CSV table of C-alpha atoms in Angstrom, one decimal:
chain,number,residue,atom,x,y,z
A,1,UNK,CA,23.7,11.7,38.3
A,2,UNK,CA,20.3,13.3,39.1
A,3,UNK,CA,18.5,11.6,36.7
A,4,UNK,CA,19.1,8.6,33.8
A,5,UNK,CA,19.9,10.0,30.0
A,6,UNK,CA,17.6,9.2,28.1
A,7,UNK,CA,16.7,8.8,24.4
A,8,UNK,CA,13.5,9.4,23.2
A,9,UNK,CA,12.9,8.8,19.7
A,10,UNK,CA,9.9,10.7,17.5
A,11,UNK,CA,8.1,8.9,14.7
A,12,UNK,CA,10.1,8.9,11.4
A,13,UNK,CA,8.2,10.7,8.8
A,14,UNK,CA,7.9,11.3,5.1
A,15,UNK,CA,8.7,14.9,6.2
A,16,UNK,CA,10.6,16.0,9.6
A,17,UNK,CA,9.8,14.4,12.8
A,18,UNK,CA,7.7,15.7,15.3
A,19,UNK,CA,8.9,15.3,18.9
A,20,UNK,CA,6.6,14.2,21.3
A,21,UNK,CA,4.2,17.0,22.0
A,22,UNK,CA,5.0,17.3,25.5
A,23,UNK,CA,8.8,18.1,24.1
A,24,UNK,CA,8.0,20.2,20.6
A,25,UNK,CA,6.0,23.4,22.3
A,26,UNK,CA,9.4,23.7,24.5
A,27,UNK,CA,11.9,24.0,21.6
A,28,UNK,CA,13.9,26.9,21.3
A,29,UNK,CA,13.8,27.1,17.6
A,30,UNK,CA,12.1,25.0,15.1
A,31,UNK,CA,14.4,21.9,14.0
A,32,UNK,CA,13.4,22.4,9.8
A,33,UNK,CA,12.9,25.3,7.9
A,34,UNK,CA,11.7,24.6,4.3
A,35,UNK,CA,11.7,27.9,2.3
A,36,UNK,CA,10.8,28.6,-1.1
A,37,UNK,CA,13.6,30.6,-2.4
A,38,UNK,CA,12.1,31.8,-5.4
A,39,UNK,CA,8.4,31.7,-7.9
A,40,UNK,CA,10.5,31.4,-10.5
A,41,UNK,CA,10.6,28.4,-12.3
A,42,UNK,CA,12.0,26.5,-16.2
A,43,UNK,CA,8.6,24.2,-15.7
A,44,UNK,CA,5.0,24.9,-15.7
A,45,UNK,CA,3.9,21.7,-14.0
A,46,UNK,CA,0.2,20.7,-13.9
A,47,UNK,CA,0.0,20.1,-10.1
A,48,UNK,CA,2.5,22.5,-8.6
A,49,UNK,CA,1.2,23.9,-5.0
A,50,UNK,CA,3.2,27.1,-5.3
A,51,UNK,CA,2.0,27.9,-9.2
A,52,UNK,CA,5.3,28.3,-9.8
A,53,UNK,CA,6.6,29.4,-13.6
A,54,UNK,CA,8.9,31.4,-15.8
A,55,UNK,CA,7.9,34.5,-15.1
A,56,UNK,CA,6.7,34.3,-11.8
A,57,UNK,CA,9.1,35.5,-9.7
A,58,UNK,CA,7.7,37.1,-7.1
A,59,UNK,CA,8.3,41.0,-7.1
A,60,UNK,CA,9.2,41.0,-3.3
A,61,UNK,CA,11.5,38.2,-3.8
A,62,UNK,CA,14.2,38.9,-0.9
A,63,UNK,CA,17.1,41.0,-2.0
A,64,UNK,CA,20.9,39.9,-1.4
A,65,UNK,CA,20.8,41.4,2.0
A,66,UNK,CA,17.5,40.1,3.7
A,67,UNK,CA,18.6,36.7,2.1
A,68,UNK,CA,21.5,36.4,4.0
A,69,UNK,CA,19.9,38.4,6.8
A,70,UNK,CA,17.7,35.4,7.2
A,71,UNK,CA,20.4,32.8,7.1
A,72,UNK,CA,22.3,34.6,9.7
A,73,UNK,CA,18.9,34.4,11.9
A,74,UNK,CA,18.2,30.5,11.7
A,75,UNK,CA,22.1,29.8,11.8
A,76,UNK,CA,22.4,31.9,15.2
A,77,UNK,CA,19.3,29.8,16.2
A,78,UNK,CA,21.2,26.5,15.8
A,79,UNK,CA,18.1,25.3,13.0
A,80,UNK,CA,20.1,22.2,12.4
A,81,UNK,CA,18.0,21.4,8.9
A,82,UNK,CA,16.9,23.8,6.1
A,83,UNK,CA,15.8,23.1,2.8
A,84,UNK,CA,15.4,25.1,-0.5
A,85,UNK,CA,12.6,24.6,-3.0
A,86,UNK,CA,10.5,26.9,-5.0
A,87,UNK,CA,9.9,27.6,-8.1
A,88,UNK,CA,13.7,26.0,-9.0
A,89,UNK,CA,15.9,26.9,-6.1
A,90,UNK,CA,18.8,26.7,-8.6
A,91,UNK,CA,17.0,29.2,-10.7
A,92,UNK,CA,17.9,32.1,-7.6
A,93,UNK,CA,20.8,34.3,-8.7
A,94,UNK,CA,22.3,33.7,-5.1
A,95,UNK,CA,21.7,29.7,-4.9
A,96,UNK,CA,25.0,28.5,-4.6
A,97,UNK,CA,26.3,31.8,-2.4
A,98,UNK,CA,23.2,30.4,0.1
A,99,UNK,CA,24.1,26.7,-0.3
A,100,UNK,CA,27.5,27.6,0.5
A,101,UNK,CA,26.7,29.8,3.6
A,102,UNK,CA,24.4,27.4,5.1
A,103,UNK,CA,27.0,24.7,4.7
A,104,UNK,CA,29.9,26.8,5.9
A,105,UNK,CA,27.9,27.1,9.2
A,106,UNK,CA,27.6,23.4,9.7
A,107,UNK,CA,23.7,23.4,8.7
A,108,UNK,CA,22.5,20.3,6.9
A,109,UNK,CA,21.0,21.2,3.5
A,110,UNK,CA,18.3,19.5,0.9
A,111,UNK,CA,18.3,20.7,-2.0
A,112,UNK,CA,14.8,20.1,-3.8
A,113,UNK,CA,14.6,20.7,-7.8
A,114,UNK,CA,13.4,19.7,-10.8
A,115,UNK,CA,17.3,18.8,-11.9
A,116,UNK,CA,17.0,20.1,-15.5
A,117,UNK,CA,19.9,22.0,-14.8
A,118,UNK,CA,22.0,19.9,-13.5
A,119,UNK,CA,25.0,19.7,-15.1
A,120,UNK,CA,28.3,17.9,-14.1
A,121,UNK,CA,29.9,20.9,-12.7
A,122,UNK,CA,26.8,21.8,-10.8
A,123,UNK,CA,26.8,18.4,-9.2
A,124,UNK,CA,30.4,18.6,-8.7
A,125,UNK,CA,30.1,22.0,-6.7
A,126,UNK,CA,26.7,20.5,-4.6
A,127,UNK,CA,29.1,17.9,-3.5
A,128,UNK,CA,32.4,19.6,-2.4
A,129,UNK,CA,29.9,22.4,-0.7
A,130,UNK,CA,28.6,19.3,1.2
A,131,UNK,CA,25.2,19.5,0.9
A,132,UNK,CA,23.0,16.5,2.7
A,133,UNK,CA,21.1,15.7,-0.3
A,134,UNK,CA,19.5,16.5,-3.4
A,135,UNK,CA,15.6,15.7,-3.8
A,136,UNK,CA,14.7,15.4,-7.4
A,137,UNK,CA,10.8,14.7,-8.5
A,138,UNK,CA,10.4,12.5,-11.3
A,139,UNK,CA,6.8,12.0,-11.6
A,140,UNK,CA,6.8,9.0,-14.2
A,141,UNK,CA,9.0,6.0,-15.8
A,142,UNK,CA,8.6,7.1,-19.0
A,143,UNK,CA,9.0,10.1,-21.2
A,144,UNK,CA,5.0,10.3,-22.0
A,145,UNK,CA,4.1,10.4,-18.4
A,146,UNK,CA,6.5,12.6,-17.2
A,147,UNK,CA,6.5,15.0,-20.0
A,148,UNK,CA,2.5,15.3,-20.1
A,149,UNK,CA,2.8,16.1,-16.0
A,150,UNK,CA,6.0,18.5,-15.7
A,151,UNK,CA,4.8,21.3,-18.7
A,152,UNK,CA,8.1,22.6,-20.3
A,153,UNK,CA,10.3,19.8,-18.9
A,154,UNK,CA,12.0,16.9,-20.2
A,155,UNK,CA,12.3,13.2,-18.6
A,156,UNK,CA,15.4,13.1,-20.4
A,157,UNK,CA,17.2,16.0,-18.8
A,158,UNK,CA,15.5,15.0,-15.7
A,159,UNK,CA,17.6,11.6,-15.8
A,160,UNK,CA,20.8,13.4,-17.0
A,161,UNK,CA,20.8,15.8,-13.7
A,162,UNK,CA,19.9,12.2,-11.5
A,163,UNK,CA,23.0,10.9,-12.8
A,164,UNK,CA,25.3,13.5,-12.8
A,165,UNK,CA,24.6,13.8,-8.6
A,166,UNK,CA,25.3,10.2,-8.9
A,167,UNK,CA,28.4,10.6,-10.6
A,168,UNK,CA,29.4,13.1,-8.3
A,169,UNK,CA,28.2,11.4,-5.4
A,170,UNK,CA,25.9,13.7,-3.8
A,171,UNK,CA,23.0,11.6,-1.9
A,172,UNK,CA,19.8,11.9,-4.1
A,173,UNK,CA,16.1,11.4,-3.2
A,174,UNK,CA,13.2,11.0,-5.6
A,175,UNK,CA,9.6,12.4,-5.0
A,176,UNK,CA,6.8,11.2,-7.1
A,177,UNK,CA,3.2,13.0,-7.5
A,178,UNK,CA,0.6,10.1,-8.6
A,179,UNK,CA,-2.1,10.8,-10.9
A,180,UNK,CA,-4.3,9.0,-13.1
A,181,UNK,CA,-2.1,8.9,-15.9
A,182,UNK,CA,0.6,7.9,-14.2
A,183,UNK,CA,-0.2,5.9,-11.6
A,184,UNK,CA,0.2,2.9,-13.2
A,185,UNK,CA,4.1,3.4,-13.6
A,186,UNK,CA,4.8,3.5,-9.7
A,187,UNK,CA,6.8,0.3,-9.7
A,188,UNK,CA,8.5,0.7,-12.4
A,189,UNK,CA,9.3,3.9,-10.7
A,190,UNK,CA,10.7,2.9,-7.8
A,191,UNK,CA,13.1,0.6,-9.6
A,192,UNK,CA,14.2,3.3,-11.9
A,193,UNK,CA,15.3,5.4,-8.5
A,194,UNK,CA,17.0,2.7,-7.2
A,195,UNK,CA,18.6,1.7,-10.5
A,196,UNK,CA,19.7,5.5,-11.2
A,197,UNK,CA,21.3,5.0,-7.4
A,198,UNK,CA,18.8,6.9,-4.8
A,199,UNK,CA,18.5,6.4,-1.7
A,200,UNK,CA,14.9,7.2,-0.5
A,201,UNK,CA,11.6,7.8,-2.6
A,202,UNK,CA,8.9,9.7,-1.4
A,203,UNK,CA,5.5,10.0,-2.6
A,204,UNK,CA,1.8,10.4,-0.9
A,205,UNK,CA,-1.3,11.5,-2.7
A,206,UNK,CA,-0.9,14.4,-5.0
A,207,UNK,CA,-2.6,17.8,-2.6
A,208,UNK,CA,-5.6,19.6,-4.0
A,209,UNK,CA,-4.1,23.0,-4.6
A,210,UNK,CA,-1.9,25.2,-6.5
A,211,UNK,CA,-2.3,24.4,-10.1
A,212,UNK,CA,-3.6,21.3,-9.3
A,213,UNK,CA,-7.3,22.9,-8.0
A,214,UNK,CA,-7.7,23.6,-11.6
A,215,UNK,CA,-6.6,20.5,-13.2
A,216,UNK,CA,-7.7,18.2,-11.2
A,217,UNK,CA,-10.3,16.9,-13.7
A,218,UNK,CA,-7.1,15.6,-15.3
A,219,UNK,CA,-4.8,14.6,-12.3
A,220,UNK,CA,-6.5,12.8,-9.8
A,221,UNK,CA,-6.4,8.8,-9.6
A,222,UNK,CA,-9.9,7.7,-8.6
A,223,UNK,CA,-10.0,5.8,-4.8
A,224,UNK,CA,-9.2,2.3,-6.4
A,225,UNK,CA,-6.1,3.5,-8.5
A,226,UNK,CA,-4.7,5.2,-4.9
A,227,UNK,CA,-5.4,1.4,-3.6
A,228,UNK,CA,-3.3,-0.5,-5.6
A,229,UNK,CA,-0.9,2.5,-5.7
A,230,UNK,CA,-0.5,1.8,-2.2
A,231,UNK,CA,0.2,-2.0,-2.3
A,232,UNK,CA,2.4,-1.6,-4.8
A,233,UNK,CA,4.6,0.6,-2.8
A,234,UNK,CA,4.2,-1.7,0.3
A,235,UNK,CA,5.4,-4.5,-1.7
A,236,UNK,CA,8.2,-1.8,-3.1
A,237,UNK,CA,9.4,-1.0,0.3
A,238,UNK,CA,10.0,-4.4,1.6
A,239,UNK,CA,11.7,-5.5,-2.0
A,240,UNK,CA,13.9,-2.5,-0.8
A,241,UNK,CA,14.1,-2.7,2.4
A,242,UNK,CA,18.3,-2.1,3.3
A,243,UNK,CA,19.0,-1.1,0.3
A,244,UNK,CA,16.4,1.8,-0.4
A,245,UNK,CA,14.2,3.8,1.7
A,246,UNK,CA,10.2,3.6,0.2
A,247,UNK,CA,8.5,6.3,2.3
A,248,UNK,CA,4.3,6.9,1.4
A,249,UNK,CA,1.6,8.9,3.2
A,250,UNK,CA,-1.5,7.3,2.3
A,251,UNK,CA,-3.6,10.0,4.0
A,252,UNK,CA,-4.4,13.0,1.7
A,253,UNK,CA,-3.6,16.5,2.9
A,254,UNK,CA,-7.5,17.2,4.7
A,255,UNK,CA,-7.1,13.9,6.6
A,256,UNK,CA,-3.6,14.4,7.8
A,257,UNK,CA,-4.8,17.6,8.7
A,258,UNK,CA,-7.2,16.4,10.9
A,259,UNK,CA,-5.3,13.6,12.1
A,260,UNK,CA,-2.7,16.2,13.3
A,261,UNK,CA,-4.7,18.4,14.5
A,262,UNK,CA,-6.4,15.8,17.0
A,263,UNK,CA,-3.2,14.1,18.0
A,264,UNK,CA,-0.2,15.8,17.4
B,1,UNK,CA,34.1,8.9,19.3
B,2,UNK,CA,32.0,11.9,17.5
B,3,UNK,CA,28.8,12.7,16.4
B,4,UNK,CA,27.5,11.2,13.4
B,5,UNK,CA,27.6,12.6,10.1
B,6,UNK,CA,24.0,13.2,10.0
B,7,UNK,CA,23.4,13.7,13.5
B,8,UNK,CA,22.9,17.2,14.6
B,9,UNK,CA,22.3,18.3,18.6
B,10,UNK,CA,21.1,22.0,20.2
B,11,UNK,CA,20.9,22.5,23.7
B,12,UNK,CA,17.3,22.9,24.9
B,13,UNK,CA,16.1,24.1,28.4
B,14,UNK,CA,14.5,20.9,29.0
B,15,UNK,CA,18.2,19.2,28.1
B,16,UNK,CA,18.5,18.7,24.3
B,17,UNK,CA,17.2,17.4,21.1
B,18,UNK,CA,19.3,14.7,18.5
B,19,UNK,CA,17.8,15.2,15.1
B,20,UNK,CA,19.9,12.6,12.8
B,21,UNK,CA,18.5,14.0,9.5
B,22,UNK,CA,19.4,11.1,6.9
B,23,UNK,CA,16.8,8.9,8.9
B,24,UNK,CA,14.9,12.5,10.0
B,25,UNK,CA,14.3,11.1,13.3
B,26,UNK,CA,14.2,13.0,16.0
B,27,UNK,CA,15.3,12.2,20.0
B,28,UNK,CA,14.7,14.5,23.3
B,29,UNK,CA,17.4,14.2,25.7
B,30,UNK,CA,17.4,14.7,29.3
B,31,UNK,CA,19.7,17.4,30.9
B,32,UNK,CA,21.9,14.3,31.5
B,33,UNK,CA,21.9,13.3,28.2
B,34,UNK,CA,22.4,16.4,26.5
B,35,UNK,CA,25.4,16.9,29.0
B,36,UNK,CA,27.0,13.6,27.4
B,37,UNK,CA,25.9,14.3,23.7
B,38,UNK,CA,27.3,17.5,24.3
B,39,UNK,CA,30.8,16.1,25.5
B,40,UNK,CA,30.6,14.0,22.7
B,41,UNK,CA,30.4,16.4,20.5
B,42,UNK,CA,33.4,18.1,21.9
B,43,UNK,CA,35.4,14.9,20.6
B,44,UNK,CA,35.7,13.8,24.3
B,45,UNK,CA,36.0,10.2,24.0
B,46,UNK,CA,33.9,6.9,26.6
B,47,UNK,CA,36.6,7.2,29.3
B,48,UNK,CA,37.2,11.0,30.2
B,49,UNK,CA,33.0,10.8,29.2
B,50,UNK,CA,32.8,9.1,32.4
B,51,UNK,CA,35.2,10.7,34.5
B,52,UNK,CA,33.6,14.6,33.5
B,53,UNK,CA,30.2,12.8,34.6
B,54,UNK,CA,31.5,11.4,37.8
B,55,UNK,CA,33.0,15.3,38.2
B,56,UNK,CA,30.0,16.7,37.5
B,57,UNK,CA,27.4,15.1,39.4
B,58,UNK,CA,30.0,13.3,41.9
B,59,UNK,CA,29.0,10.1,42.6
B,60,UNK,CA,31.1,7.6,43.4
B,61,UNK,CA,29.1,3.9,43.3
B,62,UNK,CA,29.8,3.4,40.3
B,63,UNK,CA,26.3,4.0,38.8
B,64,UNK,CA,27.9,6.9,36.4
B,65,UNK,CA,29.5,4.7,34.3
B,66,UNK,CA,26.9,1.7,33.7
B,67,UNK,CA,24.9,4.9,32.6
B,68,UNK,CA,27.3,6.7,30.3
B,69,UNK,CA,28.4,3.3,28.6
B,70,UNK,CA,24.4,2.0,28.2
B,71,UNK,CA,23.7,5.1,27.1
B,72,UNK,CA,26.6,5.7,24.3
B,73,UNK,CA,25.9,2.0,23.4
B,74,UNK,CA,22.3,2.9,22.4
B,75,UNK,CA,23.7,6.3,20.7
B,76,UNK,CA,25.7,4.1,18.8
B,77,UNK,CA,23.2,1.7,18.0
B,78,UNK,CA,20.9,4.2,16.5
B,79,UNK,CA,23.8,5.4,14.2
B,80,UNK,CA,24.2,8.9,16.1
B,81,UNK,CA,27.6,8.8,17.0
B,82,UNK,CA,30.6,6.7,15.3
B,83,UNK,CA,34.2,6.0,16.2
């Protein structure tokens, strides 16, 4: 052979792996696409980045055709990982006509939602269209927490939709945004994901913008709240460890910023 | 022997990327690895791996196969391909 195979393996991430730099400015086509499929969203929450809300669809929302359009484009380009957020992904009149393309062309798809929608059938149809997994945020262990963060929604539904992917069997992540009135709960959190049968848990400080610029009066944990955050889950990830993926950034969005920016 | 469920490759010019997106780690190949992952992925199974390397880059001491069974053991190991 003219040279040995090799294997070089990237830093795992709380989000998609970078290759080492000498490797990523040569790719072909990027290796994730995360779009925002719609505004439009059941929830109001006090910290979303995209503002997202009933109502705010945006007016040049892609039609049927460009959707599609797109797909086409990142399938040809072998993009072996997409994922659909928002606003509520499910909320797009054409969400299960896209999961169902990108599947049918052998693309691995996340699904990331609020799951207030999720019914058993809904579940049912994420699994036999084969999608890789379904991210669900549930910022709290309790109703009070949850319901005074995610304006409109309801812990309870929240759960329901967890479980029926469960039930169904669909692989389910959970993402939790920390703030000063909930930041308390994060271990409790963590068991309830594992209990309710996920299989990661993401979290990281909660990002300065979006809605979250103007509450953040109300949001943000002070510096010693993050710290014991943070040990919590480091305690959290070894109680887990094999059985449970615990994955945290502790840097907030400026300093990962800057860290990427100077080494990446 | 096949790709993993979760493991997904694309030819690059510098040889090919393995991005197994349950773990979402990511792994460059060489040309010589992406030929094998590629095979792989074509459902050709560790002994006509070896011969279609020893065809293609025609060596004959033996070197070919230590490689291609070191380097599906450590595709294995990592979870990227299964039986």
């Amino acid at each position: 052979m003219t040279a040995a195979a090799e294997l070089i393996e990237s830093a795992p991430t709380s989000a998609v792996s970078h290759l080492p730099s000498a490797r990523s400015s040569e790719l072909s086509a990027p290796l994730y696409i995360a779009w925002q499929v719609t505004n439009e969203c059941n929830l109001a929450c006090l910290h979303c980045i995209e503002e997202s809300g009933p109502g705010k669809a945006f007016h040049d929302e892609l039609n049927a055709t460009q959707v599609f359009g797109f797909l086409e484009q990142v399938m040809d380009r072998e993009i072996p990982y997409l994922s659909f957020s928002g606003g509520e992904p499910t909320l797009h009149p054409l969400f299960f006509e896209m999961v169902e393309y990108v599947c049918g062309r052998n693309a691995q798809l996340k699904i990331e939602t609020n799951g207030h929608g999720m019914s058993v059938a809904k579940a049912d149809r994420l699994k036999s269209l084969g999608v890789k997994a379904v991210q669900i945020s549930l910022d709290g262990a309790s109703r009070e927490t949850f319901n005074r963060m995610r304006v409109r929604g309801d812990f309870d539904l929240a759960i329901e939709g967890i479980k029926n992917l469960h039930a169904a069997g669909v692989p389910i992540e959970i993402n939790y945004s920390p703030t000063l009135f909930n930041v308390h709960e994060i271990g409790l959190a963590v068991d309830l994901a594992y209990e309710l049968g996920a299989y990661s848990f993401y979290t990281g400080r909660t990002m300065y913008t979006g809605n979250a610029v103007k509450t953040w009066h109300r949001l943000a944990p002070a510096e010693e709240q993050y710290e014991a955050y943070f040990d919590v889950l480091r305690a959290k990830t070894e109680e887990y460890r094999g059985r449970m993926r615990v994955y945290f950034h502790e840097m907030g969005l400026l300093e990962e910023l800057r860290f990427r920016l100077q080494h990446c | 022997m096949k790709l993993a469920k979760y493991a997904k490759f694309r030819q690059e010019k510098f040889g090919g990327v393995l991005f197994e997106t349950r773990s979402e780690r990511v792994y460059a190949l060489n040309a010589t690895g992406a030929a094998i992952v590629r095979e792989i992925g074509a459902g050709c199974d560790e002994l006509a791996l070896v011969d279609r390397m020893n065809d293609r880059f025609r060596d004959s001491g033996g070197s070919i196969e230590r490689e291609v069974i070191a380097f599906t053991a450590n595709l294995r190991q990592q979870g990227l391909i299964e039986e």
